[in-house]
Structure formats: structure tokens, C-alpha cells
Tab-separated table of C-alpha atoms and ligand atoms in Angstrom:
chain	number	residue	atom	x	y	z
A	1387	MET	CA	-14.637	19.051	-16.726
A	1388	ALA	CA	-14.801	21.274	-13.777
A	1389	ASP	CA	-18.097	19.722	-12.615
A	1390	THR	CA	-16.751	16.174	-12.291
A	1391	VAL	CA	-18.470	14.579	-9.532
A	1392	PHE	CA	-16.598	11.123	-9.689
A	1393	SER	CA	-13.084	10.372	-10.480
A	1394	PHE	CA	-12.077	6.858	-10.969
A	1395	VAL	CA	-8.226	6.151	-10.363
A	1396	ILE	CA	-7.052	2.788	-11.874
A	1397	PRO	CA	-3.390	1.840	-11.788
A	1398	VAL	CA	-2.315	-0.201	-14.723
A	1399	PHE	CA	0.676	-2.389	-15.045
A	1400	ASN	CA	0.781	-4.588	-18.128
A	1401	GLU	CA	-2.760	-5.312	-17.982
A	1402	GLU	CA	-3.684	-5.751	-21.616
A	1403	ALA	CA	-5.490	-9.005	-21.097
A	1404	VAL	CA	-8.071	-7.489	-18.988
A	1405	ILE	CA	-8.632	-3.844	-20.146
A	1406	PRO	CA	-11.362	-4.828	-22.788
A	1407	LEU	CA	-13.327	-6.470	-20.004
A	1408	LEU	CA	-12.744	-3.573	-17.659
A	1409	LEU	CA	-13.791	-1.152	-20.083
A	1410	ARG	CA	-17.008	-2.869	-20.807
A	1411	ARG	CA	-17.783	-3.011	-16.797
A	1412	MET	CA	-16.630	0.460	-16.549
A	1413	GLU	CA	-19.215	1.653	-19.156
A	1414	ARG	CA	-21.936	-0.095	-17.547
A	1415	LEU	CA	-20.913	1.363	-14.288
A	1416	LEU	CA	-20.764	4.963	-15.495
A	1417	ALA	CA	-24.169	4.680	-16.902
A	1418	ALA	CA	-25.513	3.303	-13.571
A	1419	VAL	CA	-23.816	6.178	-11.783
A	1420	GLY	CA	-25.199	8.820	-14.201
A	1421	GLU	CA	-23.199	11.699	-13.140
A	1422	PRO	CA	-20.103	13.464	-14.662
A	1423	ALA	CA	-17.255	11.359	-14.091
A	1424	GLU	CA	-13.673	10.783	-15.166
A	1425	VAL	CA	-11.538	7.529	-15.497
A	1426	ILE	CA	-7.937	8.068	-14.988
A	1427	PHE	CA	-5.723	5.128	-15.855
A	1428	VAL	CA	-2.438	5.521	-14.475
A	1429	ASP	CA	0.065	3.555	-16.547
A	1430	ASP	CA	2.646	2.387	-14.014
A	1431	GLY	CA	5.506	1.933	-16.834
A	1432	SER	CA	3.740	-0.868	-18.641
A	1433	SER	CA	5.633	-2.548	-21.478
A	1434	ASP	CA	2.748	-4.528	-23.155
A	1435	SER	CA	0.086	-2.758	-25.382
A	1436	SER	CA	-1.869	-1.057	-22.622
A	1437	PRO	CA	-0.084	2.110	-23.322
A	1438	THR	CA	-1.258	2.341	-26.808
A	1439	PHE	CA	-4.689	1.116	-26.050
A	1440	LEU	CA	-5.303	3.479	-23.221
A	1441	ALA	CA	-3.698	6.461	-24.854
A	1442	ASN	CA	-6.125	6.055	-27.673
A	1443	LEU	CA	-9.177	5.680	-25.739
A	1444	ALA	CA	-8.170	8.823	-23.925
A	1445	ARG	CA	-7.496	10.637	-27.001
A	1446	GLY	CA	-11.049	9.666	-28.382
A	1447	ASP	CA	-13.231	10.062	-25.312
A	1448	GLU	CA	-13.139	12.880	-22.842
A	1449	ARG	CA	-14.342	10.799	-20.056
A	1450	TYR	CA	-11.046	8.774	-20.015
A	1451	CYS	CA	-7.679	10.111	-19.003
A	1452	TYR	CA	-4.261	8.602	-19.325
A	1453	LEU	CA	-1.432	9.276	-17.296
A	1454	ARG	CA	1.910	7.461	-17.796
A	1455	LEU	CA	4.680	7.218	-15.291
A	1456	ALA	CA	8.159	7.454	-16.617
A	1457	ARG	CA	8.911	3.722	-15.196
A	1458	ASN	CA	7.363	1.155	-12.729
A	1459	PHE	CA	7.080	3.188	-9.617
A	1460	GLY	CA	4.867	0.612	-7.867
A	1461	HIS	CA	1.191	0.366	-7.239
A	1462	GLN	CA	1.074	2.679	-4.311
A	1463	ILE	CA	2.888	5.352	-6.027
A	1464	ALA	CA	0.830	5.003	-9.052
A	1465	ILE	CA	-2.391	5.501	-6.802
A	1466	THR	CA	-0.894	8.632	-5.443
A	1467	ALA	CA	-0.353	9.899	-8.997
A	1468	GLY	CA	-3.902	9.324	-9.710
A	1469	LEU	CA	-5.139	10.936	-6.618
A	1470	GLU	CA	-3.141	14.069	-7.658
A	1471	ALA	CA	-4.631	14.120	-11.133
A	1472	ALA	CA	-8.169	13.558	-9.982
A	1473	ARG	CA	-10.521	16.299	-10.095
A	1474	GLY	CA	-13.813	14.787	-8.965
A	1475	LYS	CA	-15.714	15.664	-5.563
A	1476	ALA	CA	-15.191	11.964	-4.681
A	1477	VAL	CA	-12.374	9.689	-5.980
A	1478	ILE	CA	-12.740	5.870	-6.268
A	1479	ILE	CA	-9.337	3.929	-6.222
A	1480	MET	CA	-9.812	0.409	-7.937
A	1481	ASP	CA	-7.619	-2.369	-9.362
A	1482	ALA	CA	-7.729	-2.778	-13.228
A	1483	ASP	CA	-8.077	-6.588	-12.877
A	1484	LEU	CA	-11.876	-6.685	-11.848
A	1485	GLN	CA	-10.982	-8.168	-8.582
A	1486	ASP	CA	-12.481	-5.187	-7.180
A	1487	PRO	CA	-16.106	-5.489	-8.652
A	1488	PRO	CA	-17.162	-2.088	-10.102
A	1489	GLU	CA	-20.700	-2.666	-8.983
A	1490	THR	CA	-19.507	-2.352	-5.372
A	1491	VAL	CA	-18.877	1.373	-6.257
A	1492	LEU	CA	-22.754	1.968	-5.974
A	1493	ALA	CA	-22.766	0.892	-2.632
A	1494	MET	CA	-19.852	3.005	-1.633
A	1495	ILE	CA	-21.529	6.132	-3.456
A	1496	ALA	CA	-24.462	5.570	-1.195
A	1497	GLU	CA	-22.321	5.550	1.850
A	1498	TRP	CA	-20.695	8.829	0.552
A	1499	ARG	CA	-23.968	10.523	0.147
A	1500	LYS	CA	-24.836	9.716	3.798
A	1501	GLY	CA	-21.857	11.816	4.643
A	1502	PHE	CA	-18.814	9.510	5.040
A	1503	GLU	CA	-15.534	10.991	3.725
A	1504	VAL	CA	-13.721	7.601	3.613
A	1505	VAL	CA	-15.513	4.337	2.345
A	1506	HIS	CA	-13.371	1.194	2.538
A	1507	ALA	CA	-14.303	-1.954	0.551
A	1508	GLN	CA	-13.757	-4.827	2.863
A	1509	ARG	CA	-13.287	-8.235	1.579
A	1510	ILE	CA	-15.590	-10.729	3.220
A	1511	SER	CA	-14.224	-13.611	1.239
A	1512	ARG	CA	-11.372	-14.146	-1.284
A	1513	ALA	CA	-12.306	-17.651	-2.413
A	1514	ALA	CA	-11.092	-16.910	-5.706
A	1515	GLU	CA	-7.341	-16.394	-4.563
A	1516	THR	CA	-4.525	-18.657	-4.112
A	1517	PRO	CA	-4.308	-20.170	-0.564
A	1518	LEU	CA	-0.978	-18.632	-0.140
A	1519	LYS	CA	-2.314	-15.230	-0.803
A	1520	ARG	CA	-5.184	-15.802	1.416
A	1521	VAL	CA	-3.055	-16.915	4.562
A	1522	THR	CA	-0.495	-14.352	4.031
A	1523	ALA	CA	-3.046	-11.470	3.792
A	1524	HIS	CA	-5.151	-12.831	6.616
A	1525	LEU	CA	-2.005	-12.923	8.828
A	1526	PHE	CA	-0.641	-9.683	7.516
A	1527	TYR	CA	-3.750	-7.612	8.104
A	1528	ARG	CA	-3.901	-8.885	11.823
A	1529	LEU	CA	-0.132	-8.218	12.413
A	1530	ILE	CA	-0.261	-4.719	11.159
A	1531	ASN	CA	-3.332	-4.006	13.264
A	1532	ARG	CA	-1.624	-5.065	16.548
A	1533	LEU	CA	1.842	-3.352	15.758
A	1534	SER	CA	0.208	-0.134	14.820
A	1535	ALA	CA	-1.057	2.679	16.914
A	1536	ILE	CA	-3.704	3.578	14.486
A	1537	ASP	CA	-6.669	1.561	13.483
A	1538	ILE	CA	-6.049	0.242	9.951
A	1539	PRO	CA	-9.424	-1.565	8.781
A	1540	ARG	CA	-8.764	-5.238	8.360
A	1541	ASP	CA	-9.111	-7.059	5.144
A	1542	VAL	CA	-9.320	-3.566	3.387
A	1543	GLY	CA	-7.085	-3.095	0.289
A	1544	ASP	CA	-6.832	-0.014	-1.815
A	1545	PHE	CA	-10.382	-0.239	-3.178
A	1546	ARG	CA	-12.017	2.626	-1.668
A	1547	LEU	CA	-13.984	5.872	-2.093
A	1548	VAL	CA	-12.627	9.075	-0.764
A	1549	ASP	CA	-14.273	12.563	-0.587
A	1550	ARG	CA	-12.400	15.545	-1.716
A	1551	VAL	CA	-11.567	16.780	1.684
A	1552	ALA	CA	-9.842	13.568	2.518
A	1553	VAL	CA	-8.097	13.349	-0.785
A	1554	ASP	CA	-6.647	16.890	-0.180
A	1555	ALA	CA	-5.503	15.712	3.455
A	1556	PHE	CA	-3.892	12.637	1.917
A	1557	LEU	CA	-2.074	14.741	-0.412
A	1558	GLN	CA	-0.475	16.667	2.380
A	1559	LEU	CA	1.297	13.686	3.518
A	1560	PRO	CA	4.678	13.846	2.211
A	1561	GLU	CA	6.248	10.466	2.766
A	1562	ALA	CA	8.056	8.728	0.100
A	1563	ASN	CA	7.213	5.346	1.576
A	1564	ARG	CA	3.476	5.191	0.921
A	1565	TYR	CA	1.452	2.590	2.367
A	1566	VAL	CA	-1.693	4.150	1.045
A	1567	ARG	CA	-4.304	2.117	3.100
A	1568	GLY	CA	-2.551	3.092	6.411
A	1569	MET	CA	-2.497	6.579	5.483
A	1570	PHE	CA	-6.266	6.742	4.694
A	1571	ALA	CA	-6.799	5.331	8.183
A	1572	TRP	CA	-4.342	7.892	9.668
A	1573	ILE	CA	-6.217	10.943	8.155
A	1574	GLY	CA	-9.277	10.344	10.079
A	1575	PHE	CA	-12.458	11.940	8.928
A	1576	ARG	CA	-15.889	9.822	9.001
A	1577	GLN	CA	-15.082	6.521	7.666
A	1578	THR	CA	-17.016	3.217	7.194
A	1579	VAL	CA	-16.783	-0.075	5.191
A	1580	VAL	CA	-18.804	-1.575	2.612
A	1581	GLN	CA	-18.251	-5.379	2.171
A	1582	TYR	CA	-17.662	-7.172	-0.914
A	1583	GLU	CA	-16.682	-10.610	-2.198
A	1584	ARG	CA	-13.062	-10.446	-3.771
A	1585	GLU	CA	-13.288	-12.200	-7.255
A	1586	ALA	CA	-10.745	-13.948	-9.302
A	1587	ARG	CA	-8.549	-11.845	-11.514
A	1588	ALA	CA	-10.743	-11.376	-14.894
A	1589	ALA	CA	-7.530	-12.078	-16.936
A	1590	GLY	CA	-3.743	-12.007	-16.834
A	1591	VAL	CA	-1.537	-12.597	-13.928
A	1592	SER	CA	-0.943	-10.871	-10.559
A	1593	LYS	CA	1.536	-8.085	-10.772
A	1594	TYR	CA	2.394	-8.588	-7.165
A	1595	PRO	CA	5.005	-11.521	-6.909
A	1596	LEU	CA	6.063	-12.586	-3.206
A	1597	ARG	CA	8.753	-10.125	-3.529
A	1598	LYS	CA	6.659	-7.177	-4.031
A	1599	MET	CA	4.091	-8.421	-1.208
A	1600	LEU	CA	7.045	-8.552	1.247
A	1601	SER	CA	8.159	-5.094	0.334
A	1602	LEU	CA	4.626	-3.753	0.807
A	1603	ALA	CA	4.308	-5.597	4.158
A	1604	THR	CA	7.743	-4.134	5.242
A	1605	SER	CA	6.631	-0.525	4.244
A	1606	ALA	CA	3.550	-0.927	6.104
A	1607	ILE	CA	5.026	-2.015	9.264
A	1608	ILE	CA	7.909	0.485	9.140
A	1609	SER	CA	5.689	3.324	8.281
A	1610	PHE	CA	3.083	2.655	10.847
A	1611	SER	CA	4.821	0.966	13.634
A	1612	ASP	CA	8.186	1.239	15.708
A	1613	ALA	CA	7.465	-2.014	17.515
A	1614	PRO	CA	10.226	-3.737	15.676
A	1615	LEU	CA	12.874	-1.202	17.170
A	1616	ARG	CA	11.459	-1.724	20.654
A	1617	LEU	CA	11.887	-5.450	20.141
A	1618	ALA	CA	15.472	-4.618	20.192
A	1619	ILE	CA	15.209	-3.208	23.775
A	1620	TRP	CA	13.238	-6.191	25.048
A	1621	ILE	CA	15.435	-8.845	23.446
A	1622	GLY	CA	18.500	-6.730	24.765
A	1623	ALA	CA	17.099	-6.699	28.196
A	1624	VAL	CA	16.373	-10.444	28.384
A	1625	VAL	CA	19.870	-11.181	27.065
A	1626	SER	CA	21.473	-8.948	29.616
A	1627	ALA	CA	19.853	-10.516	32.267
A	1628	ALA	CA	20.786	-13.908	31.197
A	1629	SER	CA	24.345	-13.159	30.538
A	1630	LEU	CA	24.435	-11.361	34.154
A	1631	ALA	CA	23.073	-14.710	35.602
A	1632	TYR	CA	25.640	-16.613	33.623
A	1633	GLY	CA	28.438	-14.354	34.322
A	1634	GLY	CA	27.833	-14.550	38.022
A	1635	TYR	CA	27.856	-18.368	37.706
A	1636	ALA	CA	31.185	-18.434	35.848
A	1637	LEU	CA	32.793	-16.032	38.264
A	1638	LEU	CA	31.631	-18.337	41.219
A	1639	ARG	CA	32.580	-21.340	39.556
A	1640	ALA	CA	36.090	-20.188	38.653
A	1641	LEU	CA	36.644	-18.777	42.154
A	1642	PHE	CA	35.378	-21.873	44.087
A	1643	TRP	CA	34.827	-24.734	42.155
A	1644	SER	CA	37.673	-24.530	39.367
A	1645	ASN	CA	39.769	-27.742	39.146
A	1646	GLY	CA	42.156	-25.809	37.037
A	1647	LEU	CA	41.098	-27.154	33.628
A	1648	VAL	CA	39.943	-24.934	30.803
A	1649	ASP	CA	36.581	-25.963	29.840
A	1650	GLY	CA	33.370	-24.190	28.428
A	1651	TRP	CA	34.641	-24.146	24.973
A	1652	ALA	CA	31.151	-25.206	23.694
A	1653	SER	CA	29.276	-22.839	25.767
A	1654	THR	CA	31.599	-19.976	24.654
A	1655	VAL	CA	30.922	-20.790	21.062
A	1656	VAL	CA	27.105	-21.254	21.552
A	1657	VAL	CA	26.910	-17.844	23.347
A	1658	ILE	CA	28.996	-15.761	20.896
A	1659	SER	CA	27.534	-17.175	17.859
A	1660	LEU	CA	24.036	-16.783	19.271
A	1661	LEU	CA	24.568	-13.026	20.420
A	1662	SER	CA	26.217	-11.979	17.196
A	1663	GLY	CA	23.260	-13.396	15.262
A	1664	VAL	CA	20.880	-11.614	17.550
A	1665	ASN	CA	22.975	-8.484	17.123
A	1666	MET	CA	23.231	-8.643	13.512
A	1667	LEU	CA	19.324	-9.341	13.090
A	1668	LEU	CA	18.633	-6.291	15.192
A	1669	THR	CA	21.325	-4.035	13.422
A	1670	GLY	CA	19.219	-5.148	10.219
A	1671	VAL	CA	16.127	-4.087	11.746
A	1672	VAL	CA	17.492	-0.598	12.599
A	1673	GLY	CA	19.031	-0.507	9.061
A	1674	LEU	CA	15.528	-0.987	7.568
A	1675	TYR	CA	14.372	2.158	9.348
A	1676	VAL	CA	17.695	3.928	8.568
A	1677	GLY	CA	17.113	3.180	4.944
A	1678	ARG	CA	13.541	4.458	4.958
A	1679	ILE	CA	14.791	7.547	6.597
A	1680	HIS	CA	17.586	7.993	3.792
A	1681	ALA	CA	14.679	7.777	1.152
A	1682	GLU	CA	12.645	10.522	2.964
A	1683	VAL	CA	15.607	12.910	3.493
A	1684	LYS	CA	16.624	12.718	-0.316
A	1685	GLY	CA	13.456	14.476	-0.791
A	1686	ARG	CA	12.851	13.112	-4.372
A	1687	PRO	CA	9.661	13.679	-6.226
A	1688	LEU	CA	7.470	10.713	-5.603
A	1689	TYR	CA	7.220	9.971	-9.464
A	1690	ILE	CA	8.098	11.267	-12.757
A	1691	VAL	CA	5.095	11.692	-15.331
A	1692	SER	CA	6.153	10.882	-19.016
A	1693	ARG	CA	2.796	11.402	-20.845
A	1694	LYS	CA	-0.682	12.708	-19.955
A	1695	ILE	CA	-3.665	12.551	-22.249
A	1696	GLY	CA	-7.217	14.002	-21.542
A	1697	PHE	CA	-6.112	16.538	-18.747
A	1698	GLU	CA	-5.647	19.330	-21.132
A	1699	ALA	CA	-8.774	21.280	-19.844
A	1700	GLU	CA	-6.756	21.949	-16.687
A	1701	ALA	CA	-3.270	21.862	-16.021
A	1702	VAL	CA	-3.404	19.922	-12.690
A	1703	VAL	CA	-1.095	17.184	-13.222
A	1704	ALA	CA	2.027	18.976	-11.508
A	1705	PRO	CA	2.771	17.131	-8.362
A	1706	ARG	CA	0.978	18.548	-5.500
A	1707	VAL	CA	2.313	16.441	-2.720
A	1708	THR	CA	4.558	18.924	-0.786
A	1709	ARG	CA	7.861	17.527	0.379
A	1710	ARG	CA	9.813	18.956	3.161
A	1711	ALA	CA	12.949	20.702	1.833
A	1712	SER	CA	15.821	18.517	2.779
A	1713	ALA	CA	18.271	21.302	3.415
B	287	LIG	N1	-0.099	-2.474	-10.251
B	287	LIG	C1	0.467	-1.421	-10.591
B	287	LIG	N2	1.900	-1.408	-10.469
B	287	LIG	C2	2.735	-2.478	-10.045
B	287	LIG	C3	1.977	-3.571	-9.770
B	287	LIG	C4	0.722	-3.538	-9.817
B	287	LIG	O1	0.050	-0.505	-11.054
B	287	LIG	O2	3.783	-2.506	-9.804
B	287	LIG	C5	-1.569	-2.356	-10.721
B	287	LIG	C6	-2.042	-3.507	-11.215
B	287	LIG	O3	-2.152	-3.250	-12.845
B	287	LIG	C7	-3.437	-3.766	-10.859
B	287	LIG	C8	-3.381	-3.414	-9.273
B	287	LIG	O4	-2.169	-2.696	-9.331
B	287	LIG	O5	-4.494	-2.822	-11.419
B	287	LIG	C9	-3.116	-4.493	-8.386
B	287	LIG	O6	-2.239	-5.514	-8.746
B	287	LIG	P1	-2.593	-7.065	-8.827
B	287	LIG	O7	-3.917	-7.386	-9.329
B	287	LIG	O8	-1.460	-7.623	-9.828
B	287	LIG	O9	-2.269	-7.618	-7.384
B	287	LIG	P2	-3.018	-8.603	-6.671
B	287	LIG	O10	-4.390	-8.312	-6.828
B	287	LIG	O11	-2.488	-9.926	-7.161
B	287	LIG	O12	-2.459	-8.496	-5.285
B	288	LIG	MG1	-5.574	-8.265	-8.239
């Protein structure tokens, strides 16, 4: 399939409930697109029946490809694996759960034809999602935008169309901590947004529990901002100024107003516990960055592929993200 125009990259983690619905919508979309396309399902270590189903599909239909990762590496890594395997002139990343309506892809393709290399799909409403998800997502996209020096489009997830040149640029970014939407904003090129309404999950449950959401948010902030580190300097400056003032007062008091009694027990306890709390907190912030550095320095491959079906025409699945040698 050397002439593949569109590659769809769909990460899948235990999505057996939604796959039949997804396939029906994909068939309709592929017909509407009307050009040679491949659909790459990246199985991120599913333990339900999705692997069997998708493997069979890829065996019987050359438009569908199946790439299985050796374990659950996470959504962002699964997307990266799909991008590495994709052969199309444009790659569309979308979720398996139909929250990203396949029909929006037609509008994205229209923008691509106008010459945009990155077309983000922006959520104008997320009426179908839980209030917790809506509020946290709203706050998060604004926070990351304030903290980061690059302009990461708001309310944009991983649903996007990316031209071949932008895919190749993306694959040159070697980091192990991949906040994919930030990385696409970082590479530049001509970018635009297409708006859509985020639908409810068609079936099954979210694979992003609060824990994974927090970890994605931390990754985003640490990869795209050093503001938390600078915060330490500001807090340090304020606390130092306060303690200088208080120290001066304590000295003057001891010299001129002391009545010989030992007092200040309460203030000592308060000051010491407050400062050790602030200290540990900021050490923790530094620790987060050190942990990320550690992950980068190890230089491990981003993922391990355990199975691939439907790529036989070309051996393209070997990882291309070049990681810096660590020694
Ligand atoms: N996903 C994945 N690996 C994970 C978690 C999720 O590949 O560890 C996939 C999942 O199958 C879906 C997409 O990423 O296709 C988005 O996940 P989900 O819909 O559960 O997240 P939400 O929309 O609730 O944020
Ligand atoms: Mg979803």
C-alpha cells in the first residue's frame, strides 16, 4: 500500500464493547473519504477480546492493521507507536470510543487540502461527559497554557490530522515523557483547528481513571514548563524576607526587651513545621523533574511491539524515534 493517502491511528485498550460500533462508523467514513486508507489499531495491552477480534480483522482485510504492544504502555505511547507504523500522506489520530466523531475527519481533511499540516479537533462542548471531567479538563487546558511558553491550543485532545512532514518531525522528538498534544504544538508548521462536539462514549467505560488523568497532567506540566521549579525561587525569596524581618525583631527583642523568661515556644514550632513542610514540598517538585530526567537518561525504547498483522507489505514497524545514546 505504497500509495496510502490516509492512515488512521486508533489506540485500543480493552474496547471490546465499542469495536463493532466503531467498525461500522469507520466503514462509512472510509467510503466517504474515497481514497486509499489504512486503519491501524494499536492494542495497548488489552486483556479482553479486542486482540482476537482486531487480529482477525487485520488478517482478513488489508485496509486494517493490528499492532500489539507487549503491555499497557499508556495512551500517549500507543499513539506514538501508531504514528511510527503509519504510511499515509496524512495521519488521523482518533479514540476508539467514538467520542471523536469520525465524520469530523471530513472537515479536517478539507483543511489539510487547503495546506495545513496540523489540524486539531477542538471540543466546543463536552455535554456528554461527567461534571468532574469537564471541570478538571477546563481548568487544566487553561493552566498548561499559562505555564507553557508555547501555545498549546485549548480544549484540544489527541484527535487531529497530521501531514506526513509533521509526523516525521514529531517522530524526531526523542522524549520518553510524551505529552503528544503539546509536542504537536511545539513542532510548528501551519496549524488550524476544526470544532466539534464531544460525544458520550459509545460503549464501555473510560480507561482514564483519575490517577491516569493526574499523571497525564503532571507529564504535561513537567514536559512543557519549568514554572514549578521557578516557584521554589519565589517562595524561597518570600520566606527568606519574612525570616530576615522576624530574625531582626527577635534579636532586638532579646537585646532590649528581654525580661529573662524563655518564651516563643509556639512561634518556634509554627515556623519550623511550616518551613520544613514548604521545604519538603519543593524538594518533591524538584524530585518530579529528577524522576523525569532519570526516565530520559535510561534511554529505553518507548515501547515493545509483541505482534503486528497487516504490515507485511513493508517492514516499517521498527521504532524510528531516535533516542539519544545515554553513554
Ligand atoms: N487508551 C489506551 N491506553 C490506555 C488508556 C486508554 O490506548 O492506557 C485508549 C482508549 O482505548 C481510547 C483512548 O485511549 O481509545 C481514550 O481513552 P478513554 O476514552 O478511556 O479516555 P477518556 O475519553 O475517558 O478521557
Ligand atoms: Mg473517551
